[in-house]
């Protein structure tokens, strides 16, 4: 996000910028059949506060369309396909990781609204799937054997919540659920209190 000639915005290519006519659909213009225009322009965005990593999958799809020198419409299609693949991959990892509620998690992941968002260019695909991953890791910790959890598990859970919380600040509250892990699950019972430090750390970061 930069300033240039008294104009602010993201440095992007013309084909994906706000300079195109957004009041018309692709059926009312020939934008979809035009070649990708890589002329650099500044484009305003309502989502400039979002972290970059929630758009990595879409960016890979867009870059692939540019490398293959395809038409504009492939910027959209490839971005959506890559976003869907990311969503499916993270959800798959979450369902495999959780020791409980595998079927309900799979059902939630396949809700029509979830699939619609996952197959769009929205960052919600990352947020929805990563939320399932955080819940799956919490379930893994909760159902672990007595004396099997270490500081590493607390650190991993804290890091997962931090990544999710920076994406959507309200999800930072998931760090509070670390307190439901029974003390006897930890190898060192004192590690239980590291959860309190994790809570304070996440709140300070957010």
Short mmCIF file of N, CA and C in Angstrom, two decimals, residues 8-10 12-23 41-45:
data_model
loop_
_atom_site.label_atom_id
_atom_site.label_comp_id
_atom_site.label_asym_id
_atom_site.label_seq_id
_atom_site.Cartn_x
_atom_site.Cartn_y
_atom_site.Cartn_z
N UNK A 8 -3.28 7.22 -3.16
CA UNK A 8 -2.92 6.08 -2.32
C UNK A 8 -3.62 4.83 -2.81
N UNK A 9 -2.95 3.70 -2.63
CA UNK A 9 -3.56 2.44 -3.01
C UNK A 9 -2.54 1.33 -3.11
N UNK A 10 -3.01 0.15 -3.50
CA UNK A 10 -2.13 -0.99 -3.71
C UNK A 10 -1.55 -0.92 -5.11
N UNK A 12 -0.76 -2.65 -8.21
CA UNK A 12 -1.27 -3.88 -8.80
C UNK A 12 -1.27 -3.74 -10.32
N UNK A 13 -1.84 -4.71 -11.00
CA UNK A 13 -1.92 -4.63 -12.46
C UNK A 13 -3.30 -4.13 -12.87
N UNK A 14 -3.40 -3.58 -14.04
CA UNK A 14 -4.64 -2.95 -14.48
C UNK A 14 -5.80 -3.94 -14.52
N UNK A 15 -5.54 -5.17 -14.90
CA UNK A 15 -6.61 -6.16 -15.05
C UNK A 15 -7.32 -6.48 -13.74
N UNK A 16 -6.66 -6.26 -12.60
CA UNK A 16 -7.27 -6.57 -11.31
C UNK A 16 -7.57 -5.31 -10.50
N UNK A 17 -7.45 -4.16 -11.11
CA UNK A 17 -7.59 -2.90 -10.38
C UNK A 17 -9.03 -2.42 -10.36
N UNK A 18 -9.26 -1.36 -9.59
CA UNK A 18 -10.59 -0.75 -9.52
C UNK A 18 -10.83 0.19 -10.70
N UNK A 19 -9.87 0.26 -11.63
CA UNK A 19 -10.03 1.13 -12.79
C UNK A 19 -10.97 0.53 -13.84
N UNK A 20 -11.24 -0.77 -13.73
CA UNK A 20 -12.16 -1.39 -14.68
C UNK A 20 -13.60 -1.08 -14.27
N UNK A 21 -14.53 -1.23 -15.18
CA UNK A 21 -15.93 -0.90 -14.93
C UNK A 21 -16.58 -1.98 -14.08
N UNK A 22 -16.75 -1.71 -12.79
CA UNK A 22 -17.33 -2.71 -11.88
C UNK A 22 -18.86 -2.62 -11.81
N UNK A 23 -19.44 -1.69 -12.53
CA UNK A 23 -20.90 -1.59 -12.55
C UNK A 23 -21.52 -2.56 -13.55
N UNK A 41 -0.73 -0.04 -11.82
CA UNK A 41 -1.61 1.06 -11.40
C UNK A 41 -1.82 0.97 -9.90
N UNK A 42 -2.35 2.06 -9.31
CA UNK A 42 -2.73 2.05 -7.91
C UNK A 42 -4.22 1.77 -7.80
N UNK A 43 -4.59 0.91 -6.89
CA UNK A 43 -5.99 0.53 -6.73
C UNK A 43 -6.37 0.60 -5.26
N UNK A 44 -7.49 1.26 -4.97
CA UNK A 44 -7.97 1.33 -3.59
C UNK A 44 -8.57 -0.01 -3.17
N UNK A 45 -8.56 -0.27 -1.87
CA UNK A 45 -9.13 -1.51 -1.37
C UNK A 45 -9.73 -1.27 0.00
#
